[in-house]
Amino acid sequence: MQEGKVHVVPFDKACEMRRALQEIQGNFHCQRCNFLFKFPKDHPMIYCPNCARYGKVTIQDGLMVTPSDQSFQSLTCQWEGTLTKAQEQVADALLIGVKQKQDQLVWAVTGAGKTEMMFPIIEYSLNQGGRVVIASPRIDVCLELFPRLSTAFPQADSLLLYGKATEKYRYTNLTICTTHQLIHFYHAFDLLILDEADAFPYEGDPLLLFAQQQAIKPGGVRIFLSATPSKLLLSELSKTTQILTLPRRFHGRKLPVPRLYFDRDWQQIKGMTRRKLIRLLDHLAKKQFTLVFCPSIALVEQVFQVLHQALPNFQIERVHANESLRQEIVTKARQKAYHILVTTTILERGVTFDAVSVVVLAADHSVYSKSALVQIAGRVDRKGNIACGEVWFLHRRKTAAIKKACTEIKRMNQLAKDDEV
């Protein structure tokens, strides 16, 4: 699956090569991850330690430059939906920007329908003979995007790449991948769409930033998508990047404003805390599927055991990054197999569930940034005709992140209201 290594990926005679490691005044420069390092010259294998987890590149290796003479037949987007007027305005501006080779940031609220707004520029780029990649820091986002894009563009040769993907790499014109996989590409794509551009682990990682910069062809276009762009993301954008904003969800309803619920000691799921949590979840889960967010895997397991005993009439499951059946559990959750799913922040963004409420346990924990809390609240009322989902933040104290999240949600609702006038 590594496009960068000669002995891993088969390639034809048209492929060009470049050295993986260059020696510069006694140091070595890795051209895959841009790392400069020292290494004992008498070592039997000189390799880059910075990106070794993606497959070692040694002084003997070359990196493949993707051939650009591949051709694909014209195609038409098969999505049967229609964009709202506000979505159409953003999509039209994106298309103009792509034609003018201009990078753009789409700053749109959670549930605005960002993916559907990308369809016109994806269709245009593919029909120009270009290669398109949609990348996200989160595996769950990629797993949700792939079937949607494959359905919208069935004529395209599409590929899903992530760490545990079973399908081997092949040359395609439409790729959906985690941001980590971009490190294997060099001047490969004409259009790069970076979804959830402010999310961990992408944000603040110089290796992943370099990967997306070198994955795009000279003259290629980058589109950044975010509901909560950070100061760091905004500072990394070039001065010529156009910013498009959309404060309204596609169905026109407001973002759900979190309800704050004081809890004295969420670190111990017992006593009053236990009774409050059980009473709240009993109320919510009787109406609809409920996500319970916890700041750690240990707390996920603890809460799962408590709920399993206290609420025997509900189907309850838990999922986190270390769960081997993670993909299967999330799929079943979308199929309404559970009443309650206890999770970590792996599901804070990019995934859509029908008719859902959310509870954030320990919302004042340092793991929850303002952006994370806004994204979690944004899981509610993303689609469907009935808006009955609730958002609850359980906390010991109102942190700056909690206050800013509530303020931003209210501000976006006001902007959406003003936009209607």
mmCIF file with all atom_site columns, C-alpha atoms in Angstrom, residues 261-265 268-279:
data_model
loop_
_atom_site.group_PDB
_atom_site.id
_atom_site.type_symbol
_atom_site.label_atom_id
_atom_site.label_alt_id
_atom_site.label_comp_id
_atom_site.label_asym_id
_atom_site.label_entity_id
_atom_site.label_seq_id
_atom_site.pdbx_PDB_ins_code
_atom_site.Cartn_x
_atom_site.Cartn_y
_atom_site.Cartn_z
_atom_site.occupancy
_atom_site.B_iso_or_equiv
_atom_site.pdbx_formal_charge
_atom_site.auth_seq_id
_atom_site.auth_comp_id
_atom_site.auth_asym_id
_atom_site.auth_atom_id
_atom_site.pdbx_PDB_model_num
ATOM 1  C CA . TYR A 1 261 ? -25.838 19.479 34.307 1.00 0.00 ? 261 TYR A CA 1
ATOM 2  C CA . PHE A 1 262 ? -23.728 19.963 37.424 1.00 0.00 ? 262 PHE A CA 1
ATOM 3  C CA . ASP A 1 263 ? -22.172 16.816 38.866 1.00 0.00 ? 263 ASP A CA 1
ATOM 4  C CA . ARG A 1 264 ? -19.913 16.911 41.902 1.00 0.00 ? 264 ARG A CA 1
ATOM 5  C CA . ASP A 1 265 ? -17.699 13.898 41.194 1.00 0.00 ? 265 ASP A CA 1
ATOM 6  C CA . GLN A 1 268 ? -16.363 8.014  40.670 1.00 0.00 ? 268 GLN A CA 1
ATOM 7  C CA . ILE A 1 269 ? -19.422 6.525  38.958 1.00 0.00 ? 269 ILE A CA 1
ATOM 8  C CA . LYS A 1 270 ? -21.272 5.814  42.170 1.00 0.00 ? 270 LYS A CA 1
ATOM 9  C CA . GLY A 1 271 ? -23.658 7.413  44.621 1.00 0.00 ? 271 GLY A CA 1
ATOM 10 C CA . MET A 1 272 ? -25.352 10.577 43.364 1.00 0.00 ? 272 MET A CA 1
ATOM 11 C CA . THR A 1 273 ? -23.334 10.576 40.119 1.00 0.00 ? 273 THR A CA 1
ATOM 12 C CA . ARG A 1 274 ? -24.473 7.062  39.323 1.00 0.00 ? 274 ARG A CA 1
ATOM 13 C CA . ARG A 1 275 ? -28.114 7.872  40.052 1.00 0.00 ? 275 ARG A CA 1
ATOM 14 C CA . LYS A 1 276 ? -28.028 11.075 37.975 1.00 0.00 ? 276 LYS A CA 1
ATOM 15 C CA . LEU A 1 277 ? -26.463 9.357  34.991 1.00 0.00 ? 277 LEU A CA 1
ATOM 16 C CA . ILE A 1 278 ? -28.831 6.383  35.078 1.00 0.00 ? 278 ILE A CA 1
ATOM 17 C CA . ARG A 1 279 ? -31.892 8.612  35.469 1.00 0.00 ? 279 ARG A CA 1
#
